[in-house]
Coordinates of C-alpha atoms in Angstrom, one line a residue:
Chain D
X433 CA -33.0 16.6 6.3
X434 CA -35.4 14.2 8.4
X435 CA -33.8 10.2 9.0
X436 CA -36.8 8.3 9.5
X437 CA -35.5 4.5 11.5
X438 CA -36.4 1.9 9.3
X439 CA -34.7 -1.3 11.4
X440 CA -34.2 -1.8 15.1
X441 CA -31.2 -3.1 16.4
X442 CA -33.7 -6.0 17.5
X443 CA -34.8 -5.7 13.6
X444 CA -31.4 -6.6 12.6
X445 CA -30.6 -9.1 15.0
X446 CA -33.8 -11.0 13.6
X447 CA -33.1 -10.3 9.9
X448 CA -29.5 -11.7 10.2
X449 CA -31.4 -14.6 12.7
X450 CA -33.7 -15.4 9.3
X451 CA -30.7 -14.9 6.9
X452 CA -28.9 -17.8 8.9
X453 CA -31.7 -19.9 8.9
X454 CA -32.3 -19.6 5.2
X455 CA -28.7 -20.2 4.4
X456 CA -28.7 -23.4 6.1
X457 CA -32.4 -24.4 4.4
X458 CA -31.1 -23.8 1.0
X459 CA -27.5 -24.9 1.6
X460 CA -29.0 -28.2 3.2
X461 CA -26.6 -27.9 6.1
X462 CA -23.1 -26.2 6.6
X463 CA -21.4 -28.9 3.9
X464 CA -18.7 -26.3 1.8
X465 CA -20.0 -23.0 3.5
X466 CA -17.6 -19.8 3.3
X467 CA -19.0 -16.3 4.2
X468 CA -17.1 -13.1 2.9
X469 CA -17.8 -10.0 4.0
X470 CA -17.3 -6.5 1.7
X471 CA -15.7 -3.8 3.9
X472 CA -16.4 -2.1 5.8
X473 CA -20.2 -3.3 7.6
X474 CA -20.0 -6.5 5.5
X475 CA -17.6 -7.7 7.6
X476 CA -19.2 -7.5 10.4
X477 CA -22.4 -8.7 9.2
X478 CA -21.0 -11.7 7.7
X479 CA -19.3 -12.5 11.2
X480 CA -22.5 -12.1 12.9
X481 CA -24.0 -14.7 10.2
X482 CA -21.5 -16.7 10.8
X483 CA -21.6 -16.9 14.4
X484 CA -25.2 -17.1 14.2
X485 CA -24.4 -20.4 11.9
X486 CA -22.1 -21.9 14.2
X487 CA -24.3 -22.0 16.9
X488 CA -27.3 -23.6 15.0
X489 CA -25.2 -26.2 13.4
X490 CA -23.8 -27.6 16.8
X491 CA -26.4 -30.4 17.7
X492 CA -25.8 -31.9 14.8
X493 CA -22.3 -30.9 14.2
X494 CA -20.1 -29.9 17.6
X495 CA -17.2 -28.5 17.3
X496 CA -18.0 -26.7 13.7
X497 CA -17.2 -23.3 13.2
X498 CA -18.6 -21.7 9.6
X499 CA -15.7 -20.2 8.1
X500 CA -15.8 -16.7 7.2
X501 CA -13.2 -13.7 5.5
X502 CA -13.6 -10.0 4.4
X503 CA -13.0 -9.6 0.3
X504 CA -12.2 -6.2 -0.7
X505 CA -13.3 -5.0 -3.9
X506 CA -12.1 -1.6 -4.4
X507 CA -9.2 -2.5 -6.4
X508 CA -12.0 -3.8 -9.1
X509 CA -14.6 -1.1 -8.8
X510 CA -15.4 0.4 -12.4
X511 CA -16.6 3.8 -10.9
X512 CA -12.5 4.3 -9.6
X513 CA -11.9 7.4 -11.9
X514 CA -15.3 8.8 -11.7
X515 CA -14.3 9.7 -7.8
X516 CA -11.8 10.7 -5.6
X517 CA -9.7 7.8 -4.7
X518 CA -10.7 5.5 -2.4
X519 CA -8.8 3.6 0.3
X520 CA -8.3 0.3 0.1
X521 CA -9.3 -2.7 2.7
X522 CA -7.9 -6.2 3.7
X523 CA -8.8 -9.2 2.4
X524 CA -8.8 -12.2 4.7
X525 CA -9.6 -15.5 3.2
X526 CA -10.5 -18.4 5.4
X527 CA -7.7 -20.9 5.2
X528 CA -9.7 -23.4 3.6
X529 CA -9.7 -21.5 0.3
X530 CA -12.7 -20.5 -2.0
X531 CA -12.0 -23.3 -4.6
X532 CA -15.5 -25.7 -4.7
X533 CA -16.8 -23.8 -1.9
X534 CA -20.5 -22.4 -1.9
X535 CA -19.6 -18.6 -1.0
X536 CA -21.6 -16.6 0.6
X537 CA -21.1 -12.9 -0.2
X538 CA -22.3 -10.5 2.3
X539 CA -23.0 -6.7 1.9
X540 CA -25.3 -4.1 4.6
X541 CA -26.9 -2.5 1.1
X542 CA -27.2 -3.9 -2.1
X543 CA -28.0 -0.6 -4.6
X544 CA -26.9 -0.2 -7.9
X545 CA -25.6 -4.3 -8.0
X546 CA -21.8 -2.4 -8.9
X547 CA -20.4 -3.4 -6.2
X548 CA -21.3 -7.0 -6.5
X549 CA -20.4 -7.0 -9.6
X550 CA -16.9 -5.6 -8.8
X551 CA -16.8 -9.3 -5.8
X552 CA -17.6 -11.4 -8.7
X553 CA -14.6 -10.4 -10.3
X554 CA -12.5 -10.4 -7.1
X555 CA -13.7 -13.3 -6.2
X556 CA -12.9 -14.9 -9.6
X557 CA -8.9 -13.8 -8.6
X558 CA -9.0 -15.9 -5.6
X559 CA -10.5 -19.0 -7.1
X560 CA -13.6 -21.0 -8.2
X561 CA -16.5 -21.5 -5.8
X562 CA -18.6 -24.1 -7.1
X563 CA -21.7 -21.5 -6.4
X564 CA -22.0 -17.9 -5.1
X565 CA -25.0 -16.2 -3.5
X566 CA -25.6 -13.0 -1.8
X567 CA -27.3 -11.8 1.4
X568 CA -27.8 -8.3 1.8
X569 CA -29.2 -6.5 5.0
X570 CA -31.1 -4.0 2.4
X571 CA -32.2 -3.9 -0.2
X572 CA -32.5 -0.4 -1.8
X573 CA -33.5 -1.4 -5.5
X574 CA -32.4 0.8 -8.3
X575 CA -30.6 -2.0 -10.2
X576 CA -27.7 -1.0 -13.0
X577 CA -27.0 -5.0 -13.7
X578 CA -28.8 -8.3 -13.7
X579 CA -27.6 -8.7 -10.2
X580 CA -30.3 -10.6 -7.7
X581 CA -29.7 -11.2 -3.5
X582 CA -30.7 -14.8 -2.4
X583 CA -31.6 -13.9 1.0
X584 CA -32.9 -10.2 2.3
X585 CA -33.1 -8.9 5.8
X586 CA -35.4 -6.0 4.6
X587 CA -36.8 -4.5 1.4
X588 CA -36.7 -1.0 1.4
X589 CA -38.5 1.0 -1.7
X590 CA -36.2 4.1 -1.9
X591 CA -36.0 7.1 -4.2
X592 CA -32.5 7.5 -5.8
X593 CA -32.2 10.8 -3.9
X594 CA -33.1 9.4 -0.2
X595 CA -29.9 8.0 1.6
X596 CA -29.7 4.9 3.4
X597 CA -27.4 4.9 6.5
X598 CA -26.7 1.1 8.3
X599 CA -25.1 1.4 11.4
X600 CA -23.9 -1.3 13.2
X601 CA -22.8 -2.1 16.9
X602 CA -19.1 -3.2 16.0
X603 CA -18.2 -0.3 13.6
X604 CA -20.7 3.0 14.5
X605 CA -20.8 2.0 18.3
X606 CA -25.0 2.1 17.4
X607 CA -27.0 -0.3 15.6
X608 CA -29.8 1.3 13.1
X609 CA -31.0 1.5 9.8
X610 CA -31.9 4.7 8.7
X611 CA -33.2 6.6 5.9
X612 CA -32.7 10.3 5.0
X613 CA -34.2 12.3 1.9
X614 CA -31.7 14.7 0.2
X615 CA -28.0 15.2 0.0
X616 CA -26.4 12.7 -2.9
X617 CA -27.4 9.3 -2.8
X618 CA -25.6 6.5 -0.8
Chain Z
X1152 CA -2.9 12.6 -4.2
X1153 CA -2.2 14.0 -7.5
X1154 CA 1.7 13.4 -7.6
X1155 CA 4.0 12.2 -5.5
X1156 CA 7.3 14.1 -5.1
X1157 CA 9.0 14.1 -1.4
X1158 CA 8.0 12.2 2.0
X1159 CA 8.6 16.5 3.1
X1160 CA 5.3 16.6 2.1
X1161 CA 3.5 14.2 3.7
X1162 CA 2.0 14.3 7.2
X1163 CA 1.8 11.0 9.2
X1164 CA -2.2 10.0 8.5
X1165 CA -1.1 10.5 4.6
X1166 CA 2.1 8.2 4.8
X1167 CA -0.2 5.3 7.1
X1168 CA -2.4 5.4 4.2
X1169 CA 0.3 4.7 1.5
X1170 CA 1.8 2.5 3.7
X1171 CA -1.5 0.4 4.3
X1172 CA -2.6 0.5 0.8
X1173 CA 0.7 -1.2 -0.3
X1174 CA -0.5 -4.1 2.7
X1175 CA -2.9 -4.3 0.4
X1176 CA -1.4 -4.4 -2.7
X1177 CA 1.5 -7.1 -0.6
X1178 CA -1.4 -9.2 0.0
X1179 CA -2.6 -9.7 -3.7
X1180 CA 1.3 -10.4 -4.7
X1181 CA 0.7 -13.8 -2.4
X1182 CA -1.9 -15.3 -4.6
X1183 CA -1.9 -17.2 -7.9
X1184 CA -3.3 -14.4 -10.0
X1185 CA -0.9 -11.5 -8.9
X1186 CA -2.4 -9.1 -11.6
X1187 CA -5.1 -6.2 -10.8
X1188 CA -7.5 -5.3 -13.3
X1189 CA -7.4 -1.5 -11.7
X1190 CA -5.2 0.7 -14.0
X1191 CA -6.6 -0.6 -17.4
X1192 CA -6.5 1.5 -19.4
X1193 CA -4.2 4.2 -18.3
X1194 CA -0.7 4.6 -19.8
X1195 CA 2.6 4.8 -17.1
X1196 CA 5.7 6.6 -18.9
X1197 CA 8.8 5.8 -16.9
X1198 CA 10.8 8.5 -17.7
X1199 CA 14.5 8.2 -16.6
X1200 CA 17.0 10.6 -17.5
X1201 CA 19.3 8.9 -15.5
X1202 CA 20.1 5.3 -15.3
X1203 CA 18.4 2.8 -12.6
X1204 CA 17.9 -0.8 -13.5
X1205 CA 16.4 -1.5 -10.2
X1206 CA 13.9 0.9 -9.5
X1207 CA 12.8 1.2 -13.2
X1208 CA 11.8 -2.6 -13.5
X1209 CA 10.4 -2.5 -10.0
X1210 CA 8.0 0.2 -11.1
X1211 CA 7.5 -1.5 -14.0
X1212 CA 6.2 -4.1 -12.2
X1213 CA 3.8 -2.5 -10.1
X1214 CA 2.3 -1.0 -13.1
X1215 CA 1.8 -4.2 -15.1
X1216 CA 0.3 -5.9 -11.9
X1217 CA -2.3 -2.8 -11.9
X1218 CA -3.2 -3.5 -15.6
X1219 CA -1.9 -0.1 -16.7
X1220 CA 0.2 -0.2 -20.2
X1221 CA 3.9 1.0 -19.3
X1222 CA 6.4 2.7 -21.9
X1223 CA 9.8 3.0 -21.0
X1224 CA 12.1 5.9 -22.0
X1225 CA 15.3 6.0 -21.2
X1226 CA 17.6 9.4 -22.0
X1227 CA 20.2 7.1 -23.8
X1228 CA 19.6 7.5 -27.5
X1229 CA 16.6 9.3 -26.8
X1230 CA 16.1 12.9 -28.4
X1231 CA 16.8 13.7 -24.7
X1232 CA 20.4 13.0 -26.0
X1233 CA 19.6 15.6 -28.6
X1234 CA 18.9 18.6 -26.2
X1235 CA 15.1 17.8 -25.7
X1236 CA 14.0 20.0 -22.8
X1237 CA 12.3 18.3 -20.0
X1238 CA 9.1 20.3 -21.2
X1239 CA 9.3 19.4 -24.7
X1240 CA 9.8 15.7 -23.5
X1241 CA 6.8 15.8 -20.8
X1242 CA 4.4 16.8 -23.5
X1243 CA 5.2 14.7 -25.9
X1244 CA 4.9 11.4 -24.1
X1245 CA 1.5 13.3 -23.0
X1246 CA 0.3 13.7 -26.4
X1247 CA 0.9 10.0 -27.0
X1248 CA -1.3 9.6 -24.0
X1249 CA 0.2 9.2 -21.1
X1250 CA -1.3 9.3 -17.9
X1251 CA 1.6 9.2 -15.0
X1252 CA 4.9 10.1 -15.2
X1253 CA 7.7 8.3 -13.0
X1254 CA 10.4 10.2 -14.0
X1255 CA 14.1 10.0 -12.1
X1256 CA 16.2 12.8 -13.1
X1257 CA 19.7 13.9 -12.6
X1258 CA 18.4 17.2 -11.5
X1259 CA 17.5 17.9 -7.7
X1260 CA 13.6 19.2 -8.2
X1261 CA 13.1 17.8 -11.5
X1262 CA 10.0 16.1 -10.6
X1263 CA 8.6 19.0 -8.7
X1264 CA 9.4 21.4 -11.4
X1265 CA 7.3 19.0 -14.2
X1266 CA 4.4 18.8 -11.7
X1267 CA 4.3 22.3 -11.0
X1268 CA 5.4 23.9 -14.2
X1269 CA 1.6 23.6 -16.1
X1270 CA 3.3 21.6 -18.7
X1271 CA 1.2 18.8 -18.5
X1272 CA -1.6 17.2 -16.5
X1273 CA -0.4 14.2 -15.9
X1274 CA 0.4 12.8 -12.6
X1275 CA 4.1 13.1 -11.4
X1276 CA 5.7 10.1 -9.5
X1277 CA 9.1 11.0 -8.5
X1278 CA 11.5 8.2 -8.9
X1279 CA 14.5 10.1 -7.7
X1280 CA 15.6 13.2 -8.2
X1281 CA 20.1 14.6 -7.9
X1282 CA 20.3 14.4 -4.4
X1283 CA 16.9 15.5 -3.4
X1284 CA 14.8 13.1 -2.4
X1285 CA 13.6 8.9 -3.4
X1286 CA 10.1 9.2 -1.7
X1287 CA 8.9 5.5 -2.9
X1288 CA 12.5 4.1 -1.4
X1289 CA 11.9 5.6 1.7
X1290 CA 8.4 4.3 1.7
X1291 CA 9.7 0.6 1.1
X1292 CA 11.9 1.1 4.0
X1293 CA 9.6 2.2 6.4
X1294 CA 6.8 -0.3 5.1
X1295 CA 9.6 -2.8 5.7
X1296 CA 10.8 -2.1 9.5
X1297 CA 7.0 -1.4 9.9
X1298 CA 6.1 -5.4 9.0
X1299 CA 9.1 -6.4 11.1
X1300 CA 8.2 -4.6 14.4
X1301 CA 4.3 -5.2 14.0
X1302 CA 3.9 -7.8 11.1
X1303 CA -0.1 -8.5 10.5
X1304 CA -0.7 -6.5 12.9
X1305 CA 0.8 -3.4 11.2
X1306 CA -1.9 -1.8 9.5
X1307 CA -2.7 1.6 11.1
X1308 CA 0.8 2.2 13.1
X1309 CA 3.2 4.9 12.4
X1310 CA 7.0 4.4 13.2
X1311 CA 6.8 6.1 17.2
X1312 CA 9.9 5.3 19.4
X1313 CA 11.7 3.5 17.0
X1314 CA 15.3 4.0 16.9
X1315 CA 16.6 4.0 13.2
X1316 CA 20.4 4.9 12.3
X1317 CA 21.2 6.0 8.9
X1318 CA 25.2 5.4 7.9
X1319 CA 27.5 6.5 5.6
X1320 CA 27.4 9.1 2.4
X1321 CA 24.5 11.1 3.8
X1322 CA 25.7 14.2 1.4
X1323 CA 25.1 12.4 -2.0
X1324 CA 22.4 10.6 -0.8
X1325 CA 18.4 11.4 -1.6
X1326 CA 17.5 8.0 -0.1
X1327 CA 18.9 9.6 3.3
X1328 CA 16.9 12.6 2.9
X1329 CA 13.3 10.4 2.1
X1330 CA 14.3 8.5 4.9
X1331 CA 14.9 11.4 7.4
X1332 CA 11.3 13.4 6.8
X1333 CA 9.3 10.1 6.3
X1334 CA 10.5 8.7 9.4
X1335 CA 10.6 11.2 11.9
X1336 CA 7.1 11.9 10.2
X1337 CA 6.0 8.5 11.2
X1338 CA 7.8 9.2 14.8
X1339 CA 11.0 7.3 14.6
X1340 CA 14.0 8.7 16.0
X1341 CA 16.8 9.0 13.1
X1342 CA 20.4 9.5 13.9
X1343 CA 22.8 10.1 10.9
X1344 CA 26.5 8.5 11.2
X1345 CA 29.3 9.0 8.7
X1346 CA 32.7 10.8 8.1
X1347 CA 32.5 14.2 8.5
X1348 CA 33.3 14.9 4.6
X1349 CA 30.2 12.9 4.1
X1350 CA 27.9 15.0 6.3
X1351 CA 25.5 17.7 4.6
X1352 CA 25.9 21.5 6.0
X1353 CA 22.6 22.4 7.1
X1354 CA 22.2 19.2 9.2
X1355 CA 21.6 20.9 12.2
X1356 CA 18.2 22.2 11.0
X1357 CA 16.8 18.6 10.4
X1358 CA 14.9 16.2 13.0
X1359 CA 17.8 14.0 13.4
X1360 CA 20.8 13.7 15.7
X1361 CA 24.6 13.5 13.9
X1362 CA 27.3 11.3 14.8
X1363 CA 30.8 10.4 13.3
X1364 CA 32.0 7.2 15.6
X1365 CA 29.8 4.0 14.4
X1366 CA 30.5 2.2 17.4
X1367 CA 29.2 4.9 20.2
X1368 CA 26.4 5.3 17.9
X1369 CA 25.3 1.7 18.1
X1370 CA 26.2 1.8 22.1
X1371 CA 23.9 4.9 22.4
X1372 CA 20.7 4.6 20.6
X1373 CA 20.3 0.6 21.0
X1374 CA 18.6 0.9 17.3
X1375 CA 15.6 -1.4 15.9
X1376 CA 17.2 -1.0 12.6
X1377 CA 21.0 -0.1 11.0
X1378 CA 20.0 1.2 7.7
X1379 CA 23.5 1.0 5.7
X1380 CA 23.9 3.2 2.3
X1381 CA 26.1 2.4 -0.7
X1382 CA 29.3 4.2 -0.9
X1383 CA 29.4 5.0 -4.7
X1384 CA 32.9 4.4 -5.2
X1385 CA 34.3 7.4 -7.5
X1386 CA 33.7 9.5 -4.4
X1387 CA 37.2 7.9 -3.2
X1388 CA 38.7 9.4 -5.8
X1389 CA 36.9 13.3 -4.6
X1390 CA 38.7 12.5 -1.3
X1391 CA 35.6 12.6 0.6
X1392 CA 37.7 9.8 2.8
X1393 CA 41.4 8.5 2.9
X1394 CA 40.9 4.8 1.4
X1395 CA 38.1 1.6 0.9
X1396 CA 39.5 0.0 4.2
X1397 CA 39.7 3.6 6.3
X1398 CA 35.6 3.8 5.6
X1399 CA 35.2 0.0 6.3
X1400 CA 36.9 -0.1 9.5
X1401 CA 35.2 2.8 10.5
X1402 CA 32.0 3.0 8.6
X1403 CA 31.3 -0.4 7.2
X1404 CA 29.0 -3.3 9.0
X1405 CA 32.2 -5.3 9.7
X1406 CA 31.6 -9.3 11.0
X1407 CA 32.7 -7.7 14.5
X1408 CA 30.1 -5.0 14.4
X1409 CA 27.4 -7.2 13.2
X1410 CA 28.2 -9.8 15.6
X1411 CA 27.8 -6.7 18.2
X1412 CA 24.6 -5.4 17.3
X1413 CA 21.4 -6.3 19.8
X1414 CA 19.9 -9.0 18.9
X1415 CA 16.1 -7.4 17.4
X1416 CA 18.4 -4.7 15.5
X1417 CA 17.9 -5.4 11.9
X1418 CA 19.7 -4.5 9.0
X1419 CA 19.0 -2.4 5.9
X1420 CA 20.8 -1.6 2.8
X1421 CA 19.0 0.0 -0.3
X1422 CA 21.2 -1.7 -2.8
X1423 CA 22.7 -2.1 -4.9
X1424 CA 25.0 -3.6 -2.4
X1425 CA 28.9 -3.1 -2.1
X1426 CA 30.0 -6.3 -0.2
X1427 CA 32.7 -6.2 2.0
X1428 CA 33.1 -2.2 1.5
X1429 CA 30.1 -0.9 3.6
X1430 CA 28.5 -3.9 4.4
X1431 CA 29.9 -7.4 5.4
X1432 CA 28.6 -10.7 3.9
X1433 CA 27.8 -11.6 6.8
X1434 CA 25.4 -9.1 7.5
X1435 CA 23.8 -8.5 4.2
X1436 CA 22.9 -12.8 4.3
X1437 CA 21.7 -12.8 7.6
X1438 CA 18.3 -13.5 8.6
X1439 CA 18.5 -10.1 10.0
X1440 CA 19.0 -9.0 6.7
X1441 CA 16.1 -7.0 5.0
X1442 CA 17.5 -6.5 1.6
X1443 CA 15.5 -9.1 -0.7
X1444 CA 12.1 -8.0 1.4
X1445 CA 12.8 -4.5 0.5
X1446 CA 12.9 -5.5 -3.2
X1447 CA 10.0 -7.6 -2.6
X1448 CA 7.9 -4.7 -0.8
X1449 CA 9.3 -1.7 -3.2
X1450 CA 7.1 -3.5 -5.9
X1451 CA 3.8 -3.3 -3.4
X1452 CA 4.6 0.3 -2.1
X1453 CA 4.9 1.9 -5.9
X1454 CA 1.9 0.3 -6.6
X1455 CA 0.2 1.7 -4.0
X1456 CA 1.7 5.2 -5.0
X1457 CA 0.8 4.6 -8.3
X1458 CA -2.6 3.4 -7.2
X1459 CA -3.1 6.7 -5.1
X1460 CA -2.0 8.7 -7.9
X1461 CA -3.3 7.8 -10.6
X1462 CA -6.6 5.6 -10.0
X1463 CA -9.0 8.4 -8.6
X1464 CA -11.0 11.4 -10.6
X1465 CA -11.0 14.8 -8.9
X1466 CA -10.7 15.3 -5.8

């Protein structure tokens, strides 16, 4: 198996740099943003996008800070008998709530769109945004639903076979994105 | 995790995950919409051959909050009542498409038997079984001295160094035994107290120290948590001890006692609850009190056993 490096850490660090900007472009300003984070490297994407956020929002708004949370979705998955059971993770919600909010989910690789489709529904327990989009470090392609990311760090044509591995300075210790051929697919 | 049958069984990194999951599962129980769309679709049988109000609604409600359809059986009036063996009955709530079985039986190794026996293929939750073993009681328990040593920050943490004393009918009780492999698993220290008559043989070969006198005990292990068991009271008539106000005085969590404890030592009773026989009002209404929570968290920690069980493919 060769793993060919597809992003930098410098890569990433710009990606999520653009990501932040575009949130803000479209958003037109911070006004009702919340950033949640799937588990496990969504999290800490999302926290880096938010920090990222926070600092270019403080000329005009000191003091801000963009509010961000982790949502787990395992416990709405539709591919939990079809495995070996997975563990579950926290979900922190910022105190401010979801309800009228414009959420921001955040993911390192969008695939199959499952998964999004499984923090819809979460989402959906927790209250009603008044808009959700999605940010994505990669993505992969190979789309099962009619699931679309608003903002991309990187598009990355991939055969279903080849494996896509982020790793990320918080969680691996190493920040890359690599892909492999082989093996099952991620 | 196919079934679960005794905390013997599990080793620590097993029991943190349960225990973590049900954090979890806790944390959906605090928002509006408390109900999981995860089981759908699969059928819980709670199967109790003998009777439990408490635990049976209390698993009942973990698998409705996991969107799982639950039929309840009781042996009363059942063909059970009849002479149904346990095989004959097993299959039979398989065939009408059951997925889990929590069954509590009368029988020490009931559970173990139907998950071993070939029977059925099911998954086998056991909900108490003779005096065996209560695996998702003593997972309540430790999930509930776990959130009052660590609270949020509890996710992860075993049990190590705390100092946990288990008092009164340890011989009848399978809630004992759960609590004596789980938490010496998780790396508490466990010391049983209780009249002699009320002390299993065998005791020397388990992880755990045995005292009779209440008092020294509390003196000497300066415990985080008193965990008090019910005295079923037809026992008084099998002479295990002379009278109600002999085991209270000697055995019970008097006002006195209570009032004596450390302050950070909290206090633990399974229910349901003899007031004034081996626990004091005063101590079961305290803020010190974990009774209500462990209600409260049993619901979280079976559906995280049931979640386990039940909601993966093969492994």
């Amino acid at each position: 198996m060769t793993a060919r490096a597809v992003l930098q850490q410098a890569d990433i660090t710009r990606a999520l740099t653009r990501i932040a900007h575009e949130i803000l472009e479209q958003n037109r300003g911070i006004d009702g943003l919340v950033l949640l984070g799937i588990p496990t490297r969504g999290v800490e994407l999302a926290e880096r996008i938010a920090g990222l956020l926070t600092s270019f929002a403080a000329a005009e708004n000191p003091g801000w800070t963009c509010p961000v949370g982790s949502l787990d979705v395992t416990m709405y998955r539709d591919d939990l008998g079809r495995n070996p059971v997975r563990s579950t993770a926290p979900t922190r919600l910022p105190a401010e709530g979801i309800d009228g909010k414009t959420v921001v989910l955040v993911d390192d690789v969008l695939y199959s769109g499952r998964t999004i489709r499984a923090a819809l529904d979460a989402l959906a327990d927790h209250g009603r945004p008044a808009a959700v989009r999605l940010a994505v470090l990669v993505d992969r392609g190979h789309r099962e639903l009619p699931i679309r990311p608003d903002y991309v760090g990187k598009n990355l044509p991939s055969a279903a076979s080849e494996r896509v591995n982020v790793r990320l300075t918080g969680t691996d210790g190493i920040e890359a994105v690599t892909i492999e051929d082989g093996g099952s697919a991620a | 995790m196919k079934h679960l049958l005794s905390t013997r069984d599990l080793d620590r990194d097993t029991a943190v995950r349960i225990l973590d999951t049900a954090e979890d599962m806790a944390a959906t129980q605090q928002r509006e919409v408390k109900k999981l769309p995860t089981l759908r679709g699969k059928t819980v049988v709670n199967l109790f051959l003998e009777d439990s109000t408490r635990t049976r609604i209390s698993f009942e409600a973990a698998a409705k909050r996991l969107s799982a359809d639950v039929i309840n059986f009781a042996a009363k009036g059942s063909s059970v009542s009849k002479g149904e063996s346990l095989q004959d009955t097993a299959q039979t709530l398989e065939a009408i498409g059951a997925d889990g079985i929590v069954l509590r039986h009368w029988a020490s190794g009931g559970p173990a038997v139907l998950a071993r026996s070939g029977w059925i293929a099911s998954s086998v939750v056991n909900a108490g079984d003779g005096t065996h073993e209560h695996p998702t009681q003593a997972l309540l328990d430790a999930f509930t001295l776990r959130r009052r040593l660590h609270g949020e920050a509890s996710r992860g943490r075993d049990l190590d160094g705390v100092s946990v004393l288990i008092v009164g009918d340890i011989l009848h009780s399978r809630v004992a035994r759960s609590n004596v492999w789980l938490l010496t698993t998780l790396g508490a220290r466990v010391t049983l107290v209780g009249p002699p008559t009320l002390l299993p043989h065998g005791i020397a070969d388990w992880p755990v120290t045995a005292l009779h006198d209440l008092d020294a005990a509390i003196a000497d292990t300066d415990p985080d948590a008193v965990m008090m068991l019910r005295v079923q009271r037809e026992r008084m008539n099998e002479a295990f001890f002379p009278s109600a106000r002999e085991y209270s005085a000697g055995w019970g969590l008097t006002v006195a006692r209570f009032a004596a404890l450390p302050e950070r030592t909290v206090v633990m009773h399974p229910g349901p609850m003899n007031r004034g026989f081996e626990i004091s009002s005063a101590a079961a209404d305290s803020p010190r009190s974990t009774v209500l929570e462990q209600v409260a968290n049993g619901v979280s920690v079976r559906m995280a056993a049931l979640y386990l069980t039940l909601a993966g493919g093969a492994e």
